[in-house]
mmCIF file of C-alpha atoms in Angstrom:
data_model
loop_
_atom_site.group_PDB
_atom_site.id
_atom_site.type_symbol
_atom_site.label_atom_id
_atom_site.label_comp_id
_atom_site.label_asym_id
_atom_site.label_seq_id
_atom_site.Cartn_x
_atom_site.Cartn_y
_atom_site.Cartn_z
ATOM 1 C CA MET A 24 0.000 0.000 0.000
ATOM 2 C CA SER A 25 1.239 3.518 -0.762
ATOM 3 C CA ALA A 26 2.212 5.962 1.984
ATOM 4 C CA ALA A 27 -0.936 7.954 1.219
ATOM 5 C CA GLY A 28 -3.000 4.789 1.531
ATOM 6 C CA VAL A 29 -1.488 4.024 4.907
ATOM 7 C CA MET A 30 -2.287 7.566 6.129
ATOM 8 C CA ASN A 31 -5.901 7.197 4.939
ATOM 9 C CA ALA A 32 -6.592 3.685 6.238
ATOM 10 C CA PRO A 33 -8.657 3.511 9.444
ATOM 11 C CA ILE A 34 -6.586 3.118 12.600
ATOM 12 C CA LEU A 35 -8.241 0.315 14.532
ATOM 13 C CA PRO A 36 -8.346 -0.349 18.298
ATOM 14 C CA GLY A 37 -5.096 -1.771 19.579
ATOM 15 C CA ALA A 38 -3.076 1.128 18.187
ATOM 16 C CA THR A 39 -1.692 3.958 20.337
ATOM 17 C CA LEU A 40 -3.201 7.439 20.039
ATOM 18 C CA GLY A 41 -1.403 10.575 21.182
ATOM 19 C CA VAL A 42 -2.574 13.909 22.565
ATOM 20 C CA LEU A 43 -0.676 17.147 23.013
ATOM 21 C CA GLY A 44 -1.725 18.607 26.348
ATOM 22 C CA GLY A 45 -2.409 16.991 29.680
ATOM 23 C CA GLY A 46 -5.425 18.876 31.014
ATOM 24 C CA GLN A 47 -8.938 17.668 31.706
ATOM 25 C CA LEU A 48 -9.920 17.556 28.036
ATOM 26 C CA GLY A 49 -6.937 15.295 27.393
ATOM 27 C CA ARG A 50 -7.936 13.145 30.361
ATOM 28 C CA MET A 51 -11.450 12.640 29.017
ATOM 29 C CA PHE A 52 -10.077 11.916 25.542
ATOM 30 C CA VAL A 53 -7.751 9.302 27.057
ATOM 31 C CA HIS A 54 -10.654 7.664 28.908
ATOM 32 C CA ALA A 55 -12.726 7.551 25.702
ATOM 33 C CA ALA A 56 -9.868 6.126 23.628
ATOM 34 C CA GLN A 57 -9.075 3.495 26.240
ATOM 35 C CA SER A 58 -12.723 2.431 26.487
ATOM 36 C CA MET A 59 -12.614 1.777 22.736
ATOM 37 C CA GLY A 60 -9.507 -0.396 23.061
ATOM 38 C CA TYR A 61 -6.740 2.059 22.176
ATOM 39 C CA PHE A 62 -3.517 2.674 24.037
ATOM 40 C CA THR A 63 -2.703 6.327 24.723
ATOM 41 C CA ALA A 64 0.242 8.697 25.046
ATOM 42 C CA VAL A 65 0.211 12.206 26.483
ATOM 43 C CA LEU A 66 2.838 14.875 25.880
ATOM 44 C CA ASP A 67 2.829 17.390 28.741
ATOM 45 C CA ALA A 68 5.654 18.701 30.906
ATOM 46 C CA ASP A 69 3.608 18.537 34.134
ATOM 47 C CA ALA A 70 4.321 15.297 36.004
ATOM 48 C CA THR A 71 0.883 15.495 37.661
ATOM 49 C CA SER A 72 -1.166 16.495 34.614
ATOM 50 C CA PRO A 73 -4.702 15.030 34.725
ATOM 51 C CA ALA A 74 -4.284 13.248 31.391
ATOM 52 C CA GLY A 75 -0.749 12.078 32.048
ATOM 53 C CA LEU A 76 -1.813 10.392 35.277
ATOM 54 C CA VAL A 77 -4.244 8.069 33.475
ATOM 55 C CA SER A 78 -2.423 7.446 30.185
ATOM 56 C CA HIS A 79 -0.338 4.424 29.201
ATOM 57 C CA HIS A 80 2.544 6.743 28.263
ATOM 58 C CA HIS A 81 3.404 10.205 29.583
ATOM 59 C CA ILE A 82 6.104 12.136 27.741
ATOM 60 C CA ARG A 83 7.166 14.902 30.125
ATOM 61 C CA THR A 84 8.533 17.560 27.784
ATOM 62 C CA GLY A 85 7.454 20.900 26.394
ATOM 63 C CA TYR A 86 5.280 21.045 23.290
ATOM 64 C CA GLU A 87 8.170 22.177 21.085
ATOM 65 C CA ASP A 88 10.802 19.759 22.423
ATOM 66 C CA PRO A 89 12.180 17.849 19.403
ATOM 67 C CA GLN A 90 12.907 14.686 21.373
ATOM 68 C CA GLY A 91 9.453 14.716 22.962
ATOM 69 C CA LEU A 92 7.727 15.154 19.602
ATOM 70 C CA ALA A 93 9.878 12.402 18.065
ATOM 71 C CA GLU A 94 8.937 10.042 20.897
ATOM 72 C CA LEU A 95 5.242 10.861 20.480
ATOM 73 C CA ALA A 96 5.491 10.151 16.752
ATOM 74 C CA ARG A 97 7.322 6.899 17.432
ATOM 75 C CA LEU A 98 4.691 5.646 19.869
ATOM 76 C CA CYS A 99 1.526 6.819 18.151
ATOM 77 C CA ALA A 100 -0.428 5.986 15.040
ATOM 78 C CA ALA A 101 -2.224 9.373 15.139
ATOM 79 C CA VAL A 102 -2.152 12.539 17.233
ATOM 80 C CA THR A 103 -4.644 15.161 18.412
ATOM 81 C CA THR A 104 -4.581 18.144 20.768
ATOM 82 C CA GLU A 105 -6.677 19.147 23.757
ATOM 83 C CA PHE A 106 -5.418 22.721 24.001
ATOM 84 C CA GLU A 107 -5.781 25.402 21.336
ATOM 85 C CA ASN A 108 -2.582 27.197 22.344
ATOM 86 C CA VAL A 109 -0.327 24.243 21.581
ATOM 87 C CA PRO A 110 2.187 25.617 19.043
ATOM 88 C CA ALA A 111 0.815 25.000 15.562
ATOM 89 C CA ALA A 112 4.360 24.248 14.429
ATOM 90 C CA ALA A 113 4.458 21.214 16.723
ATOM 91 C CA LEU A 114 1.347 19.817 15.043
ATOM 92 C CA GLN A 115 2.828 20.505 11.620
ATOM 93 C CA THR A 116 6.029 18.681 12.572
ATOM 94 C CA LEU A 117 4.079 15.629 13.714
ATOM 95 C CA ALA A 118 1.980 15.730 10.538
ATOM 96 C CA LEU A 119 5.065 14.998 8.461
ATOM 97 C CA THR A 120 4.911 11.374 9.617
ATOM 98 C CA ARG A 121 1.552 10.832 11.337
ATOM 99 C CA PRO A 122 -2.114 11.760 10.811
ATOM 100 C CA VAL A 123 -2.805 14.821 12.975
ATOM 101 C CA ALA A 124 -6.302 16.094 13.682
ATOM 102 C CA PRO A 125 -6.913 18.969 13.814
ATOM 103 C CA ALA A 126 -4.217 20.226 11.453
ATOM 104 C CA GLY A 127 -1.744 22.852 12.597
ATOM 105 C CA GLU A 128 -3.002 25.297 9.982
ATOM 106 C CA ALA A 129 -6.539 25.210 11.407
ATOM 107 C CA VAL A 130 -5.282 25.543 14.984
ATOM 108 C CA ALA A 131 -3.168 28.543 13.955
ATOM 109 C CA ILE A 132 -6.294 30.361 12.765
ATOM 110 C CA ALA A 133 -8.093 29.622 16.035
ATOM 111 C CA GLN A 134 -5.096 30.988 17.951
ATOM 112 C CA ASP A 135 -5.391 34.437 16.386
ATOM 113 C CA ARG A 136 -8.637 36.390 16.787
ATOM 114 C CA ALA A 137 -7.943 38.534 13.746
ATOM 115 C CA ALA A 138 -7.310 35.510 11.514
ATOM 116 C CA GLU A 139 -10.336 33.809 13.054
ATOM 117 C CA LYS A 140 -12.644 36.710 12.238
ATOM 118 C CA ALA A 141 -11.268 36.970 8.727
ATOM 119 C CA HIS A 142 -12.124 33.289 8.299
ATOM 120 C CA PHE A 143 -15.703 33.910 9.474
ATOM 121 C CA VAL A 144 -16.032 36.660 6.882
ATOM 122 C CA ARG A 145 -14.707 34.350 4.154
ATOM 123 C CA CYS A 146 -17.260 31.717 5.155
ATOM 124 C CA GLY A 147 -20.127 34.202 5.065
ATOM 125 C CA VAL A 148 -20.800 33.696 8.767
ATOM 126 C CA PRO A 149 -21.828 36.899 10.587
ATOM 127 C CA CYS A 150 -19.650 38.159 13.438
ATOM 128 C CA ALA A 151 -19.657 41.337 15.509
ATOM 129 C CA PRO A 152 -18.252 44.466 13.801
ATOM 130 C CA TYR A 153 -14.587 44.715 14.717
ATOM 131 C CA ALA A 154 -11.270 46.419 14.091
ATOM 132 C CA GLU A 155 -7.719 45.149 14.390
ATOM 133 C CA ILE A 156 -5.392 47.220 16.579
ATOM 134 C CA THR A 157 -1.694 46.533 16.218
ATOM 135 C CA THR A 158 -0.298 50.079 15.841
ATOM 136 C CA PRO A 159 -0.978 53.544 17.313
ATOM 137 C CA ALA A 160 -2.242 54.609 13.895
ATOM 138 C CA GLN A 161 -4.871 51.835 13.919
ATOM 139 C CA LEU A 162 -5.850 52.820 17.447
ATOM 140 C CA ALA A 163 -6.367 56.433 16.365
ATOM 141 C CA ALA A 164 -8.374 55.354 13.337
ATOM 142 C CA VAL A 165 -10.930 53.238 15.262
ATOM 143 C CA ASP A 166 -14.461 54.058 14.124
ATOM 144 C CA ALA A 167 -16.523 55.570 16.932
ATOM 145 C CA SER A 168 -19.395 53.229 16.013
ATOM 146 C CA LEU A 169 -17.407 50.326 17.520
ATOM 147 C CA LEU A 170 -17.716 51.858 20.995
ATOM 148 C CA PRO A 171 -18.686 50.766 23.521
ATOM 149 C CA GLY A 172 -16.778 47.609 22.768
ATOM 150 C CA ILE A 173 -14.620 44.794 24.114
ATOM 151 C CA LEU A 174 -10.880 44.910 23.520
ATOM 152 C CA LYS A 175 -9.390 41.431 23.281
ATOM 153 C CA THR A 176 -5.812 40.318 22.845
ATOM 154 C CA ALA A 177 -5.445 38.621 19.474
ATOM 155 C CA ARG A 178 -3.651 35.663 21.024
ATOM 156 C CA MET A 179 -3.684 33.586 24.227
ATOM 157 C CA GLY A 180 -7.020 34.776 25.604
ATOM 158 C CA TYR A 181 -9.515 32.312 27.101
ATOM 159 C CA ASP A 182 -12.136 32.123 29.874
ATOM 160 C CA GLY A 183 -12.497 35.904 29.909
ATOM 161 C CA LYS A 184 -8.755 36.570 30.192
ATOM 162 C CA GLY A 185 -7.085 39.187 27.999
ATOM 163 C CA GLN A 186 -10.260 41.256 27.670
ATOM 164 C CA ALA A 187 -11.417 44.722 28.716
ATOM 165 C CA ARG A 188 -14.696 46.573 28.228
ATOM 166 C CA VAL A 189 -14.168 50.084 26.889
ATOM 167 C CA ARG A 190 -16.702 52.879 26.384
ATOM 168 C CA THR A 191 -14.660 55.782 25.039
ATOM 169 C CA PRO A 192 -11.541 56.359 22.913
ATOM 170 C CA ALA A 193 -9.682 57.327 26.101
ATOM 171 C CA GLU A 194 -10.628 54.060 27.838
ATOM 172 C CA LEU A 195 -9.629 52.151 24.712
ATOM 173 C CA ALA A 196 -6.178 53.788 24.704
ATOM 174 C CA VAL A 197 -5.647 53.008 28.387
ATOM 175 C CA ALA A 198 -6.775 49.390 27.942
ATOM 176 C CA TRP A 199 -4.413 48.884 25.008
ATOM 177 C CA ASP A 200 -1.555 50.299 27.071
ATOM 178 C CA ASP A 201 -2.483 47.990 29.974
ATOM 179 C CA MET A 202 -2.324 45.016 27.595
ATOM 180 C CA GLY A 203 1.214 45.949 26.618
ATOM 181 C CA ARG A 204 0.207 47.261 23.188
ATOM 182 C CA VAL A 205 0.098 43.705 21.835
ATOM 183 C CA ALA A 206 -1.996 42.897 18.777
ATOM 184 C CA CYS A 207 -5.670 43.204 19.716
ATOM 185 C CA VAL A 208 -9.157 43.101 18.258
ATOM 186 C CA LEU A 209 -11.851 45.585 19.272
ATOM 187 C CA GLU A 210 -15.369 44.141 18.999
ATOM 188 C CA LYS A 211 -18.504 46.231 19.142
ATOM 189 C CA MET A 212 -20.701 45.346 22.132
ATOM 190 C CA LEU A 213 -24.039 44.014 20.934
ATOM 191 C CA PRO A 214 -27.368 43.614 22.770
ATOM 192 C CA LEU A 215 -27.222 39.952 23.815
ATOM 193 C CA ALA A 216 -30.198 37.755 24.667
ATOM 194 C CA HIS A 217 -28.114 34.660 25.473
ATOM 195 C CA GLU A 218 -25.218 32.538 24.230
ATOM 196 C CA CYS A 219 -25.115 29.146 22.537
ATOM 197 C CA SER A 220 -22.615 26.814 20.943
ATOM 198 C CA VAL A 221 -22.474 24.000 18.435
ATOM 199 C CA ILE A 222 -19.941 21.172 18.391
ATOM 200 C CA VAL A 223 -19.283 19.551 15.030
ATOM 201 C CA ALA A 224 -17.081 16.609 14.144
ATOM 202 C CA ARG A 225 -15.662 16.375 10.633
ATOM 203 C CA GLY A 226 -13.904 13.328 9.239
ATOM 204 C CA ARG A 227 -11.060 12.922 6.788
ATOM 205 C CA ASP A 228 -13.601 12.117 4.075
ATOM 206 C CA GLY A 229 -15.496 15.373 4.627
ATOM 207 C CA SER A 230 -18.394 13.729 6.470
ATOM 208 C CA ILE A 231 -19.719 15.931 9.249
ATOM 209 C CA VAL A 232 -21.991 15.402 12.255
ATOM 210 C CA ASN A 233 -23.045 17.687 15.077
ATOM 211 C CA LEU A 234 -24.134 17.654 18.681
ATOM 212 C CA PRO A 235 -27.408 19.397 19.561
ATOM 213 C CA VAL A 236 -27.242 23.170 20.024
ATOM 214 C CA GLN A 237 -26.124 24.028 23.553
ATOM 215 C CA ARG A 238 -27.500 27.033 25.453
ATOM 216 C CA ASN A 239 -24.802 28.491 27.704
ATOM 217 C CA LEU A 240 -24.585 30.780 30.716
ATOM 218 C CA HIS A 241 -21.239 32.408 31.514
ATOM 219 C CA ARG A 242 -20.225 34.016 34.791
ATOM 220 C CA ASP A 243 -17.092 36.179 34.998
ATOM 221 C CA GLY A 244 -16.126 35.007 31.531
ATOM 222 C CA ILE A 245 -16.204 31.295 32.460
ATOM 223 C CA LEU A 246 -18.892 28.847 31.374
ATOM 224 C CA ALA A 247 -21.148 28.068 34.338
ATOM 225 C CA VAL A 248 -24.210 26.240 32.995
ATOM 226 C CA THR A 249 -25.083 24.450 29.753
ATOM 227 C CA GLU A 250 -28.656 23.375 29.006
ATOM 228 C CA VAL A 251 -29.446 20.969 26.170
ATOM 229 C CA HIS A 252 -32.963 19.830 25.418
ATOM 230 C CA ALA A 253 -35.694 20.307 22.852
ATOM 231 C CA GLY A 254 -36.739 23.937 22.803
ATOM 232 C CA ASN A 255 -33.669 25.323 24.590
ATOM 233 C CA VAL A 256 -33.303 27.583 21.551
ATOM 234 C CA PRO A 257 -35.873 28.195 18.785
ATOM 235 C CA ALA A 258 -35.668 25.687 15.945
ATOM 236 C CA SER A 259 -34.796 28.368 13.377
ATOM 237 C CA GLN A 260 -31.871 29.579 15.518
ATOM 238 C CA ALA A 261 -30.673 26.010 15.991
ATOM 239 C CA GLN A 262 -30.700 25.403 12.249
ATOM 240 C CA GLN A 263 -28.777 28.621 11.587
ATOM 241 C CA ALA A 264 -26.195 27.776 14.231
ATOM 242 C CA VAL A 265 -25.588 24.264 12.920
ATOM 243 C CA ALA A 266 -25.314 25.501 9.325
ATOM 244 C CA ALA A 267 -22.866 28.234 10.343
ATOM 245 C CA ALA A 268 -20.732 25.814 12.375
ATOM 246 C CA GLN A 269 -20.590 23.369 9.482
ATOM 247 C CA SER A 270 -19.585 26.189 7.119
ATOM 248 C CA VAL A 271 -16.755 27.244 9.454
ATOM 249 C CA ALA A 272 -15.464 23.657 9.675
ATOM 250 C CA GLN A 273 -15.696 23.025 5.945
ATOM 251 C CA GLY A 274 -13.978 26.319 5.169
ATOM 252 C CA LEU A 275 -11.011 25.180 7.252
ATOM 253 C CA ASP A 276 -11.047 21.712 5.650
ATOM 254 C CA TYR A 277 -11.144 20.748 9.302
ATOM 255 C CA VAL A 278 -10.672 17.223 10.619
ATOM 256 C CA GLY A 279 -11.601 16.698 14.259
ATOM 257 C CA VAL A 280 -13.989 18.091 16.853
ATOM 258 C CA LEU A 281 -14.672 21.824 16.644
ATOM 259 C CA CYS A 282 -16.776 24.044 18.899
ATOM 260 C CA VAL A 283 -18.292 27.225 17.462
ATOM 261 C CA GLU A 284 -19.617 29.705 20.026
ATOM 262 C CA PHE A 285 -22.390 32.177 19.179
ATOM 263 C CA PHE A 286 -24.022 35.275 20.593
ATOM 264 C CA VAL A 287 -27.801 35.366 20.167
ATOM 265 C CA LEU A 288 -28.890 38.982 19.884
ATOM 266 C CA GLU A 289 -32.078 40.483 21.267
ATOM 267 C CA ASP A 290 -33.588 40.528 17.762
ATOM 268 C CA GLY A 291 -33.024 36.755 17.481
ATOM 269 C CA SER A 292 -30.121 36.944 15.044
ATOM 270 C CA LEU A 293 -26.874 35.039 15.517
ATOM 271 C CA VAL A 294 -23.273 36.221 15.385
ATOM 272 C CA VAL A 295 -20.334 33.897 15.813
ATOM 273 C CA ASN A 296 -18.051 34.700 18.747
ATOM 274 C CA GLU A 297 -15.108 32.311 18.473
ATOM 275 C CA ILE A 298 -14.045 28.758 17.739
ATOM 276 C CA ALA A 299 -12.248 26.149 19.819
ATOM 277 C CA PRO A 300 -10.372 23.481 17.801
ATOM 278 C CA ARG A 301 -11.027 20.688 20.309
ATOM 279 C CA PRO A 302 -13.781 19.278 22.513
ATOM 280 C CA HIS A 303 -15.386 21.981 24.632
ATOM 281 C CA ASN A 304 -16.690 22.548 28.135
ATOM 282 C CA SER A 305 -20.196 23.073 26.736
ATOM 283 C CA GLY A 306 -20.139 19.562 25.227
ATOM 284 C CA HIS A 307 -19.416 17.664 28.433
ATOM 285 C CA TYR A 308 -23.092 16.724 28.872
ATOM 286 C CA SER A 309 -22.609 14.434 25.849
ATOM 287 C CA GLN A 310 -20.879 11.919 28.139
ATOM 288 C CA ASN A 311 -24.213 11.077 29.767
ATOM 289 C CA ALA A 312 -27.005 12.449 27.562
ATOM 290 C CA LEU A 313 -25.955 11.288 24.070
ATOM 291 C CA ASP A 314 -25.181 7.884 22.643
ATOM 292 C CA VAL A 315 -21.853 9.188 21.281
ATOM 293 C CA SER A 316 -19.829 11.699 23.304
ATOM 294 C CA GLN A 317 -17.701 14.498 21.901
ATOM 295 C CA PHE A 318 -14.615 12.584 23.068
ATOM 296 C CA GLU A 319 -15.571 9.430 21.181
ATOM 297 C CA LEU A 320 -16.087 11.623 18.122
ATOM 298 C CA GLN A 321 -12.577 12.998 18.639
ATOM 299 C CA VAL A 322 -11.234 9.433 18.576
ATOM 300 C CA ARG A 323 -13.258 8.575 15.482
ATOM 301 C CA CYS A 324 -12.077 11.667 13.598
ATOM 302 C CA MET A 325 -8.371 11.147 14.224
ATOM 303 C CA THR A 326 -8.484 7.428 13.429
ATOM 304 C CA GLY A 327 -10.607 7.659 10.301
ATOM 305 C CA LEU A 328 -13.412 5.596 11.799
ATOM 306 C CA PRO A 329 -16.953 6.280 10.558
ATOM 307 C CA LEU A 330 -18.810 9.215 12.080
ATOM 308 C CA VAL A 331 -22.377 8.675 13.224
ATOM 309 C CA GLN A 332 -24.859 11.392 14.103
ATOM 310 C CA PRO A 333 -25.137 11.520 17.922
ATOM 311 C CA ARG A 334 -28.634 10.963 19.339
ATOM 312 C CA GLN A 335 -29.815 12.605 22.550
ATOM 313 C CA HIS A 336 -31.685 10.268 24.895
ATOM 314 C CA SER A 337 -32.093 12.567 27.929
ATOM 315 C CA ALA A 338 -32.604 16.233 28.672
ATOM 316 C CA ALA A 339 -29.375 17.523 30.179
ATOM 317 C CA ILE A 340 -27.858 20.302 32.230
ATOM 318 C CA MET A 341 -24.131 20.631 32.873
ATOM 319 C CA LEU A 342 -22.808 22.557 35.879
ATOM 320 C CA ASN A 343 -19.175 23.618 35.847
ATOM 321 C CA LEU A 344 -17.403 22.890 39.129
ATOM 322 C CA LEU A 345 -14.822 25.564 39.909
ATOM 323 C CA GLY A 346 -12.310 25.530 42.725
ATOM 324 C CA ASP A 347 -14.352 28.203 44.535
ATOM 325 C CA LEU A 348 -16.703 25.432 45.697
ATOM 326 C CA TRP A 349 -13.942 24.066 47.930
ATOM 327 C CA PHE A 350 -13.857 27.447 49.728
ATOM 328 C CA LYS A 351 -17.567 28.307 49.715
ATOM 329 C CA ASP A 352 -17.698 29.270 53.411
ATOM 330 C CA GLY A 353 -14.965 31.859 52.980
ATOM 331 C CA THR A 354 -12.414 29.729 54.776
ATOM 332 C CA ALA A 355 -8.741 29.762 53.846
ATOM 333 C CA ALA A 356 -8.471 25.964 53.909
ATOM 334 C CA ALA A 357 -10.062 23.854 51.205
ATOM 335 C CA SER A 358 -12.840 21.441 52.204
ATOM 336 C CA THR A 359 -14.351 18.695 50.066
ATOM 337 C CA PRO A 360 -17.820 19.556 48.741
ATOM 338 C CA ALA A 361 -20.765 17.397 49.826
ATOM 339 C CA TRP A 362 -20.562 14.958 46.912
ATOM 340 C CA ASP A 363 -22.560 12.358 48.877
ATOM 341 C CA GLN A 364 -25.548 14.709 49.088
ATOM 342 C CA VAL A 365 -25.248 15.625 45.414
ATOM 343 C CA LEU A 366 -24.999 11.992 44.324
ATOM 344 C CA ALA A 367 -28.154 11.150 46.281
ATOM 345 C CA LEU A 368 -30.093 13.110 43.638
ATOM 346 C CA PRO A 369 -31.505 11.224 40.621
ATOM 347 C CA GLY A 370 -29.728 11.518 37.288
ATOM 348 C CA VAL A 371 -26.582 13.186 38.649
ATOM 349 C CA HIS A 372 -23.223 12.210 37.123
ATOM 350 C CA LEU A 373 -20.032 13.527 38.753
ATOM 351 C CA HIS A 374 -16.883 14.053 36.699
ATOM 352 C CA LEU A 375 -13.792 15.247 38.584
ATOM 353 C CA TYR A 376 -10.547 15.931 36.772
ATOM 354 C CA GLY A 377 -7.961 14.586 39.208
ATOM 355 C CA LYS A 378 -6.346 17.960 39.889
ATOM 356 C CA ALA A 379 -4.207 17.939 43.009
ATOM 357 C CA GLU A 380 -5.198 21.359 44.331
ATOM 358 C CA ALA A 381 -8.412 23.380 44.219
ATOM 359 C CA LYS A 382 -7.999 27.077 43.381
ATOM 360 C CA PRO A 383 -10.610 29.794 42.794
ATOM 361 C CA ALA A 384 -11.763 29.921 39.143
ATOM 362 C CA ARG A 385 -9.900 26.668 38.385
ATOM 363 C CA LYS A 386 -11.983 24.070 36.554
ATOM 364 C CA MET A 387 -12.047 21.062 38.866
ATOM 365 C CA GLY A 388 -14.839 19.040 37.307
ATOM 366 C CA HIS A 389 -18.431 19.125 36.120
ATOM 367 C CA LEU A 390 -21.819 17.686 36.967
ATOM 368 C CA ASN A 391 -24.062 16.272 34.268
ATOM 369 C CA ILE A 392 -27.727 16.077 35.238
ATOM 370 C CA THR A 393 -29.948 13.951 32.985
ATOM 371 C CA ALA A 394 -33.699 13.447 33.151
ATOM 372 C CA ALA A 395 -36.718 12.492 31.079
ATOM 373 C CA THR A 396 -37.871 16.121 30.790
ATOM 374 C CA PRO A 397 -36.195 19.558 30.841
ATOM 375 C CA GLU A 398 -38.250 20.487 33.901
ATOM 376 C CA GLN A 399 -36.988 17.480 35.853
ATOM 377 C CA ALA A 400 -33.389 18.131 34.849
ATOM 378 C CA ARG A 401 -33.639 21.760 35.896
ATOM 379 C CA ALA A 402 -35.226 20.940 39.256
ATOM 380 C CA VAL A 403 -32.452 18.495 40.137
ATOM 381 C CA ALA A 404 -29.735 20.818 38.815
ATOM 382 C CA LEU A 405 -31.010 23.613 41.068
ATOM 383 C CA GLN A 406 -30.999 21.235 44.039
ATOM 384 C CA ALA A 407 -27.415 20.248 43.295
ATOM 385 C CA ALA A 408 -26.421 23.886 42.859
ATOM 386 C CA ALA A 409 -27.941 24.773 46.236
ATOM 387 C CA ILE A 410 -26.022 21.978 47.971
ATOM 388 C CA LEU A 411 -22.743 23.040 46.395
ATOM 389 C CA GLY A 412 -23.193 26.787 46.797
ATOM 390 C CA ILE A 413 -23.555 27.510 43.082
ATOM 391 C CA ALA A 414 -25.764 30.534 42.342
ATOM 392 C CA PRO A 415 -29.185 29.634 40.904
ATOM 393 C CA PHE A 416 -29.832 30.163 37.212
#
């Protein structure tokens, strides 16, 4: 068989699959791959990384370490990533000898807000009006119609980091100075009704499937609650969101799992916010409410296995579990939340990430609540939130 044929042949269970990044998304990928019969390897410098602790192999080097990358390529039949800020060059190096999904070129676009927005425009997907700011001249030339707005660093921003709300040209100038005058994007603030996201999985052959549209609530820039059930968003909005997400993935010639986040405006229209080239926090409910999780889809994409359209069998709510819950009484010492009380509730599924230390705003785990109806799921989710000290929603 030719080299191209080998690269295109399905990689069957029994092979070793690699992941760049050792966080919780890598851990859940490793669990999914192992349940399907694959061996796994994680490349992450942290000796106690959540994914490294549960993988067959843990290569403890930086993402750009030549020896580490060579060892990952030697061990693995295919490689993925769980972290969008993994250097795209590392993925491109691995792709010289192994199937890599997603490709470094697609990850590079997701790493740069300006390139990302340009891609949305090319795909005909609406996004908020914006301006790039990389020089004082561009700062001075910002159209007043973009204010008030949100200034975001072009690179390395996530979970609300690297962002500042600005109302006037003077506030914009101060915010850009505070960010070190790095490359930024200014987005016009729009009247939001709520937020939603769509996770798609696209195979090597161009086949594409999607998870149901997820309705999301953020607090302090971090996802807090995801609700997924019939009617969580109007059918017309859901159709638009899925079509837009598929267009974004196809425009990138993407292979892998991709999350596309949207703002839903007060008039009911959709604008795309950003993409994440990996499984996503808002898709965690799929572990317990769908017959195929986002992590199994990640395995299928990178190995060339067939993609099947996931089917939802239960209404679901996901609650993010941040390290604050370990300090909910205002004490300096961490205390274990009342998991026994939470797990006494029907349809509650606890997923903890194996992190050694709880810290405020640190993602420690999530709760998936499943039920026969949205009303039942919400009632139980609110009970669980009350026990844990999570604000009602």
